[in-house]
Coordinates of C-alpha atoms in Angstrom, one line a residue:
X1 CA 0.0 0.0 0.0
X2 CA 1.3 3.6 -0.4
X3 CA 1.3 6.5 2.1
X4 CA -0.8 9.6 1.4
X5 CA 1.1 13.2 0.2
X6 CA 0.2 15.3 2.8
X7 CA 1.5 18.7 3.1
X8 CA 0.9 19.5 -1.1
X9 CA -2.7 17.2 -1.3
X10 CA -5.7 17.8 0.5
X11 CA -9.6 17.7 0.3
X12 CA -9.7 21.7 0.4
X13 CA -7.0 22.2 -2.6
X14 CA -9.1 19.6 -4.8
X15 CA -11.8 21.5 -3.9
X16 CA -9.9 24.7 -5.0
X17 CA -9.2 23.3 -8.2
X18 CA -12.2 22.3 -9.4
X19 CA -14.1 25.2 -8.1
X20 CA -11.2 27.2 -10.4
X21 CA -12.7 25.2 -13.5
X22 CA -15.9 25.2 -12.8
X23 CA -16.5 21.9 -12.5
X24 CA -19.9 20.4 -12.3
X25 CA -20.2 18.6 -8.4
X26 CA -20.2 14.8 -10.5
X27 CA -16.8 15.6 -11.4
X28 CA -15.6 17.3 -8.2
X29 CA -16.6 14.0 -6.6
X30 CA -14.8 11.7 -9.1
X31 CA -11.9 13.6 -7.7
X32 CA -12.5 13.6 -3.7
X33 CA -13.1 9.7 -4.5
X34 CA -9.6 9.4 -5.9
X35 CA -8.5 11.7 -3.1
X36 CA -9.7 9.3 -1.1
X37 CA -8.2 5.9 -2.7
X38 CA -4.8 7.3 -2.4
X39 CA -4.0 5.6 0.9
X40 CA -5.4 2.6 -0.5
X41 CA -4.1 1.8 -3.9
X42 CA -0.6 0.6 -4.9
X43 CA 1.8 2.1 -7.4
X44 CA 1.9 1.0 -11.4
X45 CA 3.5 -2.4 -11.1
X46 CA 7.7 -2.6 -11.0
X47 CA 8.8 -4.6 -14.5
X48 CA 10.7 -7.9 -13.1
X49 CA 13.5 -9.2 -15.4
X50 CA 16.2 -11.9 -14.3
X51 CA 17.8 -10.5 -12.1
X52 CA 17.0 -7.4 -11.8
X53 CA 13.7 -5.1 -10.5
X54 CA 13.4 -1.8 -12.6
X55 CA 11.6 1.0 -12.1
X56 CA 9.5 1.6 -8.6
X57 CA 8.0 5.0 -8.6
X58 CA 7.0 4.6 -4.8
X59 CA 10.6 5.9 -4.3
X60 CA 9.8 9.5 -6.0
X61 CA 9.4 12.4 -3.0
X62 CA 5.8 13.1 -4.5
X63 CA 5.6 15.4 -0.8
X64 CA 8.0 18.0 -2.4
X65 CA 7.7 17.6 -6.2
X66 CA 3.9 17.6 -6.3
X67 CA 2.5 21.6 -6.0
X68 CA -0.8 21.5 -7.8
X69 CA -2.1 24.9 -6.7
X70 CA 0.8 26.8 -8.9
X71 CA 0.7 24.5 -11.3
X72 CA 1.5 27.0 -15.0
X73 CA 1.6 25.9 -18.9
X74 CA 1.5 27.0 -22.1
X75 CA -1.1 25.0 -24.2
X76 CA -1.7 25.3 -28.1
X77 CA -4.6 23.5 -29.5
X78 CA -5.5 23.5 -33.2
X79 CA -7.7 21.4 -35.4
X80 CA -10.0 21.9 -38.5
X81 CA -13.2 23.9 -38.2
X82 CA -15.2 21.2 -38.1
X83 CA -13.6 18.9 -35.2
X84 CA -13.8 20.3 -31.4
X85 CA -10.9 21.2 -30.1
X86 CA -11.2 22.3 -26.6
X87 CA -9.5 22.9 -23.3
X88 CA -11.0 21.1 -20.2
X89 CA -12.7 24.4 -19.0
X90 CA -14.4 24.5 -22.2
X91 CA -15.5 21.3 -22.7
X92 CA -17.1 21.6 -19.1
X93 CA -19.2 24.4 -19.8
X94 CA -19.9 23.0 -23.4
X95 CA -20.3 19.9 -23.5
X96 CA -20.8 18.5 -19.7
X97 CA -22.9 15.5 -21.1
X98 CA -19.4 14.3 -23.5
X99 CA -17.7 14.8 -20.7
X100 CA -19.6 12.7 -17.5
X101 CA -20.3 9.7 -20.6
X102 CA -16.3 9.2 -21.3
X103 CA -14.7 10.9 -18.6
X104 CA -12.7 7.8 -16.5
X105 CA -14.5 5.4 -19.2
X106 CA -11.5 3.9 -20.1
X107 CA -8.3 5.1 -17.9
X108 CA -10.4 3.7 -14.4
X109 CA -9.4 6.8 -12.1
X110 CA -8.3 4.5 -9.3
X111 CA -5.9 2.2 -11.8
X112 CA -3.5 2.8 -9.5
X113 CA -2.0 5.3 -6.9
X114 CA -0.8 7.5 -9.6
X115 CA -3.6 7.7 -12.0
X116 CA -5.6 8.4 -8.8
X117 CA -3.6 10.9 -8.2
X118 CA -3.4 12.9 -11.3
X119 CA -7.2 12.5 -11.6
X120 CA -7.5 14.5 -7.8
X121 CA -5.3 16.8 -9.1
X122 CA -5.3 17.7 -13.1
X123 CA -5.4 21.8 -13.9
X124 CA -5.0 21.4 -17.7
X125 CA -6.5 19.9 -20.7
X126 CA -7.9 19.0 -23.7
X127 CA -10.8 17.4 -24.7
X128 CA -11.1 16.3 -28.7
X129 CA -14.5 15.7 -30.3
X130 CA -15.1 14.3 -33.6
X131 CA -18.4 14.2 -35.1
X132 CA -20.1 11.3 -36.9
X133 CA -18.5 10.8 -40.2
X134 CA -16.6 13.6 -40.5
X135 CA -12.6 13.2 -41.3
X136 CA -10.0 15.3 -39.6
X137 CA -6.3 15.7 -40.4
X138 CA -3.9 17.9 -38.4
X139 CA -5.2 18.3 -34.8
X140 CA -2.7 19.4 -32.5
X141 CA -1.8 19.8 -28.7
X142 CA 1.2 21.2 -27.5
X143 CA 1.4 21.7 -23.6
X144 CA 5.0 23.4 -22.6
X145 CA 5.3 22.9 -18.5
X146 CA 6.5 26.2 -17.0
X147 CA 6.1 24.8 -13.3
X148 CA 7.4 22.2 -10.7
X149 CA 4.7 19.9 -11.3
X150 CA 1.8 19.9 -13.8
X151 CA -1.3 16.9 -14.1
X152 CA -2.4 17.0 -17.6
X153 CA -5.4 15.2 -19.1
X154 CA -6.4 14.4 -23.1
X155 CA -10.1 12.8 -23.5
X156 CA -10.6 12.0 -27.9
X157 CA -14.0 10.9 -28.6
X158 CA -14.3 10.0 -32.5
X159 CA -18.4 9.1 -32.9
X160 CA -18.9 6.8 -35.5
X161 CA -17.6 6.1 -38.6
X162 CA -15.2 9.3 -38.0
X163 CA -11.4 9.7 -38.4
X164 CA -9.1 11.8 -36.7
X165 CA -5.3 11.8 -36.9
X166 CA -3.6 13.6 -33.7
X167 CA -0.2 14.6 -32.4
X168 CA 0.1 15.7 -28.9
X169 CA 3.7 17.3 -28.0
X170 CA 5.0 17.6 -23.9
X171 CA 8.2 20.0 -23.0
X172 CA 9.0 22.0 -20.6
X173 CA 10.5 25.7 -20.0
X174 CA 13.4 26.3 -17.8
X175 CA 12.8 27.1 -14.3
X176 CA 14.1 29.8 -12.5
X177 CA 17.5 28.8 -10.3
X178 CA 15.9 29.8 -7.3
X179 CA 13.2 26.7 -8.6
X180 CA 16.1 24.5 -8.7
X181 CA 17.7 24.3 -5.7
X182 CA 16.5 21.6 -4.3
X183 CA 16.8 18.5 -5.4
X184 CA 15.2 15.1 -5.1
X185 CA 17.0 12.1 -4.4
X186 CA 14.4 9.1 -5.2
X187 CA 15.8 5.9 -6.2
X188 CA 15.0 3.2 -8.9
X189 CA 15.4 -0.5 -7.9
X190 CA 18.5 -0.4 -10.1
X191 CA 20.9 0.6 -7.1
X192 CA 21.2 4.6 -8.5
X193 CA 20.3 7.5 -7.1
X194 CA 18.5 9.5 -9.1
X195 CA 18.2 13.7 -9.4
X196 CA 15.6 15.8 -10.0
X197 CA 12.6 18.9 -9.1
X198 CA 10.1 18.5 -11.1
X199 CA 7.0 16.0 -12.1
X200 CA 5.2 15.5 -14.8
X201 CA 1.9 13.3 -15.1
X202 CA -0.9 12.9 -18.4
X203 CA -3.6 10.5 -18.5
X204 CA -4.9 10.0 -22.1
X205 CA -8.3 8.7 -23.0
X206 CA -9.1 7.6 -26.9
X207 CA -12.7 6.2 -27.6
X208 CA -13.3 5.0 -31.0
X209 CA -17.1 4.2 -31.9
X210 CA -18.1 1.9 -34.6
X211 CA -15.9 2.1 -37.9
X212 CA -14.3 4.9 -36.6
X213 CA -10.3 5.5 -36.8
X214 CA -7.7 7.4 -34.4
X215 CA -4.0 8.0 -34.6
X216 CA -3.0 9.7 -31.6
X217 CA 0.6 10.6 -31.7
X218 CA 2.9 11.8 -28.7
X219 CA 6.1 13.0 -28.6
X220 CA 7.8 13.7 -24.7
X221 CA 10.6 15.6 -24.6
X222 CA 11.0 17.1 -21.6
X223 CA 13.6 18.6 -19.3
X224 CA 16.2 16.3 -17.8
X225 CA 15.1 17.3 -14.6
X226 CA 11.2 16.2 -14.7
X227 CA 9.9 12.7 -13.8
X228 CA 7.4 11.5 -15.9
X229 CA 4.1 9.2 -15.5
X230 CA 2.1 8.9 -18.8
X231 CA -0.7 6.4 -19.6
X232 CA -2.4 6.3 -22.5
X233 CA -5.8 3.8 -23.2
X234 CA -7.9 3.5 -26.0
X235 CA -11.3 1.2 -26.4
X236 CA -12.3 0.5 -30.0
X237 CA -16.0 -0.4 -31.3
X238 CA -17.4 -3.1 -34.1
X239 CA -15.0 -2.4 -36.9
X240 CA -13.1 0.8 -34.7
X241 CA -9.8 1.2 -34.8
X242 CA -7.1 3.1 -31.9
X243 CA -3.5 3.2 -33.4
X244 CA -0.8 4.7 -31.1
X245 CA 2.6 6.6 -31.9
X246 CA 4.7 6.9 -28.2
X247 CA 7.8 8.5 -28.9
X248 CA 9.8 9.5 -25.6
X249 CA 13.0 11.5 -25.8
X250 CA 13.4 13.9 -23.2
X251 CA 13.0 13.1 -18.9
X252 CA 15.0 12.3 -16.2
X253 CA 13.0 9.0 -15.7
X254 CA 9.8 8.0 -17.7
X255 CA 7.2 5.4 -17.1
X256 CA 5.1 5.3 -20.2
X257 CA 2.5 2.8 -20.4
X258 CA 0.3 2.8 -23.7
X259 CA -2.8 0.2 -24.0
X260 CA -5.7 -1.0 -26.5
X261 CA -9.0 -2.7 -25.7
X262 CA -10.7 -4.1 -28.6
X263 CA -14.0 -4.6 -27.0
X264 CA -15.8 -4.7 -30.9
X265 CA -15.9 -7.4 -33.3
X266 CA -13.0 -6.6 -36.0
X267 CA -11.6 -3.6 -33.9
X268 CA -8.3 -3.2 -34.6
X269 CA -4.7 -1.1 -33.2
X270 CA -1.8 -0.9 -34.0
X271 CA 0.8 0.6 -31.2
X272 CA 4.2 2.3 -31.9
X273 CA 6.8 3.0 -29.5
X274 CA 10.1 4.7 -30.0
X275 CA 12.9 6.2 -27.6
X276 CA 16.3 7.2 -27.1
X277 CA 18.2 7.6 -24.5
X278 CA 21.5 9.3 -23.5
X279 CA 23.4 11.1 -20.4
X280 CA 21.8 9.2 -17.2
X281 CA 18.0 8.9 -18.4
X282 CA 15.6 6.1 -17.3
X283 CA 12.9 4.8 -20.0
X284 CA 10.3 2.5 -18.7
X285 CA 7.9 1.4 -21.8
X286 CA 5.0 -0.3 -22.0
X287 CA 2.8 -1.4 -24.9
X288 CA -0.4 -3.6 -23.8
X289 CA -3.4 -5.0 -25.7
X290 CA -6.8 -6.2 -24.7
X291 CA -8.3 -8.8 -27.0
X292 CA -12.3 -8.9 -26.1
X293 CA -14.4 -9.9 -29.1
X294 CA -13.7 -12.0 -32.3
X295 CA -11.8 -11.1 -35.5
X296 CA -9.7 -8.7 -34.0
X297 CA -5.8 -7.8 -34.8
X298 CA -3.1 -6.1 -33.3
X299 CA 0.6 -5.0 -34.6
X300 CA 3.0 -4.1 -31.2
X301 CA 6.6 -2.9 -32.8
X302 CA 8.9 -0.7 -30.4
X303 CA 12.3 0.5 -31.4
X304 CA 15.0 2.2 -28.8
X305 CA 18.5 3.5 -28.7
X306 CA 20.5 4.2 -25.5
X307 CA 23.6 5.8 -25.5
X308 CA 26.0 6.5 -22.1
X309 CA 24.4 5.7 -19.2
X310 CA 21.0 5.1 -19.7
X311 CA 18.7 2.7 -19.2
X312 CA 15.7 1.0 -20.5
X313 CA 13.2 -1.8 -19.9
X314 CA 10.4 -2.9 -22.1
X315 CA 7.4 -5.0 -21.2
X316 CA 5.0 -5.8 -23.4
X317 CA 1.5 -8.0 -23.3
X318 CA -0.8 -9.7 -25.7
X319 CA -4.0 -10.9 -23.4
X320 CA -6.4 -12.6 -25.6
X321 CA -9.7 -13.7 -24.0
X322 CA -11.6 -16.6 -24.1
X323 CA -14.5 -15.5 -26.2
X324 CA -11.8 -13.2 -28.8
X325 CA -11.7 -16.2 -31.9
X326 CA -10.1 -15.5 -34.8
X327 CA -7.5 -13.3 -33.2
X328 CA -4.0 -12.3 -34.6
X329 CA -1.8 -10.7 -32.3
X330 CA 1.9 -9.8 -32.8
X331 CA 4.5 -8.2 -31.6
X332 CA 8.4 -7.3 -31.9
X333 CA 10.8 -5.1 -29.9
X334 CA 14.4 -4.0 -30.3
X335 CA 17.2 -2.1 -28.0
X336 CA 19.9 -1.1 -29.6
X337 CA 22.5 0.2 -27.6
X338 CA 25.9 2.1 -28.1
X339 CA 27.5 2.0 -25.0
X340 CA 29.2 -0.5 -23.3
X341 CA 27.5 1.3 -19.8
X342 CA 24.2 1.6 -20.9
X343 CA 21.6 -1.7 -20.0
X344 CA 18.8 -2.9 -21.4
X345 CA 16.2 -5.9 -21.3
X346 CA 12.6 -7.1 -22.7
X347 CA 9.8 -8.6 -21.1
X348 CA 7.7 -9.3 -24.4
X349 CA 4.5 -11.6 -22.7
X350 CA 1.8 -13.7 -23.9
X351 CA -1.4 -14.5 -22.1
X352 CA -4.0 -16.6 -24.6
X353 CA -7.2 -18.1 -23.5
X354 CA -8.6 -19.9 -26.7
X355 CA -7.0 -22.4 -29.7
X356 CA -8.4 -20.0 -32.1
X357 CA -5.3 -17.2 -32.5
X358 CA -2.3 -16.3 -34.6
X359 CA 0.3 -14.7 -31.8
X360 CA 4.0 -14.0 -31.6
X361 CA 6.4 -12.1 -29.9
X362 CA 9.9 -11.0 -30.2
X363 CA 12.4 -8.2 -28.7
X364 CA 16.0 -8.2 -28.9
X365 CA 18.7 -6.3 -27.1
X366 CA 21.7 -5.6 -28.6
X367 CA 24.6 -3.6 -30.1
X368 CA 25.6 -2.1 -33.5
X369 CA 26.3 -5.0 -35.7
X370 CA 30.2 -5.5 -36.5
X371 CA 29.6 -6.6 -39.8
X372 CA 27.6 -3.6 -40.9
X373 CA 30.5 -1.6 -39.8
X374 CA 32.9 -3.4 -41.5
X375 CA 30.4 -3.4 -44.5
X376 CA 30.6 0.7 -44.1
X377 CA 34.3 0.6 -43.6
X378 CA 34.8 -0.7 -46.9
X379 CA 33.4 1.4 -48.4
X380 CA 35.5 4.0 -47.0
X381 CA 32.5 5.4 -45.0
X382 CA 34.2 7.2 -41.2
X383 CA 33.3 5.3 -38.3
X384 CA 31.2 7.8 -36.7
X385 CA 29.2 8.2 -39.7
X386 CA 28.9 4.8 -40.5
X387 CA 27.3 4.3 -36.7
X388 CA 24.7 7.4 -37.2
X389 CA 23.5 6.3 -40.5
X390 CA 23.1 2.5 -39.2
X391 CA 21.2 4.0 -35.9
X392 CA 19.2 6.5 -38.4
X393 CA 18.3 3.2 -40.1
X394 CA 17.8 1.2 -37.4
X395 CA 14.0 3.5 -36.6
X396 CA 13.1 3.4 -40.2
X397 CA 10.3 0.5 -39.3
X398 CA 8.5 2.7 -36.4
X399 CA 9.0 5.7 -38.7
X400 CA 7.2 4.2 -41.6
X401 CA 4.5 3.7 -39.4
X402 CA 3.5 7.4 -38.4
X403 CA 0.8 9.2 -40.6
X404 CA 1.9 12.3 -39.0
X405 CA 4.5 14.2 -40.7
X406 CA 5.6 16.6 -38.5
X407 CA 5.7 14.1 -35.8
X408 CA 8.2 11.6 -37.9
X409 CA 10.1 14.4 -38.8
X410 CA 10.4 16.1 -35.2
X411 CA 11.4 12.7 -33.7
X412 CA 14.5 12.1 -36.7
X413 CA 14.7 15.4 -36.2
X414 CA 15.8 14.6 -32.4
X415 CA 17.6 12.1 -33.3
X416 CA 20.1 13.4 -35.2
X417 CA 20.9 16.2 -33.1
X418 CA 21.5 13.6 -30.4
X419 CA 23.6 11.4 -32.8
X420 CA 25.8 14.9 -33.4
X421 CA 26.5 15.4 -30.3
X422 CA 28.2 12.5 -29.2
X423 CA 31.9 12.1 -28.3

């Protein structure tokens, strides 16, 4: 069980912050009840490889990181004319009835200690509506954190037989010096102490009615001072279908946690993760789907690089129920690392409850290939350009997969300004 933050979390500053948004009393209790659970629930569960137990966020000083009541942002919305677009403050006082049907619909507020938490405290938003049958290109959310901690929340409703495709950006502006004086000195199971002031946290909810279609594409590249706690979940109709794009490149330590239910017969998702790391940084990934109803398919691929220090672990899981026939289910992982001090493992899982399913999984750790480089060497390509242009090619299957432009090329952009700047 965890222990309650006291001194920053309290009935009267949940109260405070709903009454700021002004928040219908349905939704001000959905948060007291999460205030509540808090002393009751656990934390997101701690990936176990041989060996070795990764990332346990119980450690974080949630007491001093967490200051909801100044919590600040910068928050750019855009989409077509004739998709809804909205922060949380305007979805409440236009469309209240959207909100109390989906709101904690698919992420259940009391998951876990953290998703209980962010629910009690969010201050930010946005809230995407698609009509019935109407296409949309080009929506996009960019939320730039400008405090010591910020709860951020994303609810995308696509009514049926819509389309929607959707990038979603998190940074973070510098904070003053007097801001980061103190810092925090949690510690992962992996035996290092760990850094940092700040805390980041965004629950996203995607629900996908009948023959409707969503990409919804992130990209986290925030300061390597913040600690980060994302989850994103998705529920797809009859013939709906929830893809996901996860790209992580910034953090101190992230625990990103992306899942699908196909509750509809023929639903479909396909999840994409990607992620580099460098310096010190901590990547915890994980890619889940929910096979409910018959006919339905999934596609799990996750590419990573780490580089110095850093670390990763990936767990992924395939659960396919007894009633989903018909299924096909796959997935495939790969770490590539470039530093003899950097680690990295898989924990690729498969949980199947009827004869009727095509499944696999796969994930690989490993380094750059010494026959590619010899390959490169001969034909007179340098060794450090050899190695970026094999790492470059190394994302090109998760980078096929993204609809979004700017999102591919923001991400390679990334990339190879990291790949420069190595020793």
């Amino acid at each position: 069980m965890s222990t309650q933050v006291h001194a920053s979390v309290d009935e009267a500053t949940v109260r405070q912050l709903s009454e700021e948004l002004g928040e219908p009393e349905w939704l001000l209790e959905t948060r007291l009840d999460a205030l509540d659970a808090l002393s009751e629930l656990d934390f997101p569960d701690v990936i176990q490889t041989p060996g070795r137990l990764w990332t346990d966020l119980s450690d974080l000083d949630y007491d001093s990181l967490v200051d909801p009541l100044n919590a600040a942002e910068e928050k750019d919305q855009v989409g077509p004319d004739d998709v809804e677009v909205l922060s949380f403050a305007e979805a409440v006082d236009e469309h209240e009835d959207l909100l109390k049907e989906h709101f904690g619909s698919v992420v259940d507020p009391q998951t876990n200690y953290l998703t209980a938490l962010s629910t009690a405290l969010f201050s930010t938003g946005t809230v995407v509506h698609v009509p019935e049958k109407v296409d949309a290109e080009d929506v996009k959310v960019r939320t730039t954190m400008n405090s010591r901690s910020l709860f951020n929340y994303t609810l995308v409703v696509a009514e049926e037989s819509s389309s929607v495709t959707l990038l979603e950006r998190q940074d973070s502006a510098e904070l003053r010096s007097a801001d980061r004086s103190s810092g925090q000195s949690p510690r992962e199971e992996t035996g290092d102490d760990v850094e940092g002031n700040r805390y980041y946290s965004g629950l996203v909810e995607v629900s996908a009615g009948e023959n409707a279609y969503v990409q919804y594409g992130s990209l986290q590249n925030l300061d390597q001072t913040t600690y980060n706690y994302q989850l994103k979940e998705g529920v797809a109709d009859t013939y709906g279908q929830v893809d996901f794009i996860d790209c992580n490149a910034g953090s101190r330590l992230s625990k990103s946690s992306v899942e699908t239910h196909l509750e509809g017969d023929s639903s479909e998702t396909k999840i994409v993760g990607a992620f580099y790391g460098h310096e010190d940084q901590h990547f915890d990934i994980d890619a889940r789907v929910w096979h409910r109803n018959e006919n339905t398919t999934a596609d799990l691929v996750t590419r990573g690089v780490i580089d110095d220090e850093a670390r990763s672990v990936y767990e992924g899981v395939q659960d396919v129920g007894r009633d989903a026939w018909n299924t096909s289910s796959y997935q495939r992982e790969n770490t590539l690392m470039l530093s003899d001090e950097s680690e990295a493992d898989a924990s690729p899982k498969l949980i199947i409850n009827n004869h009727d399913t095509e499944a696999s999984h796969s994930a690989t750790v490993g380094q750059v290939d010494d026959e590619d480089m010899f390959y490169m060497a001969s034909r007179a390509v340098p060794e450090r350009t050899a190695k970026n242009m094999l790492v470059e090619g190394f994302y090109v299957p998760v980078l096929e997969e993204i609809e979004v432009d700017e999102l591919r090329d923001d991400f390679r952009a990334l990339v190879r300004e990291r790949l420069a700047n190595r020793e």
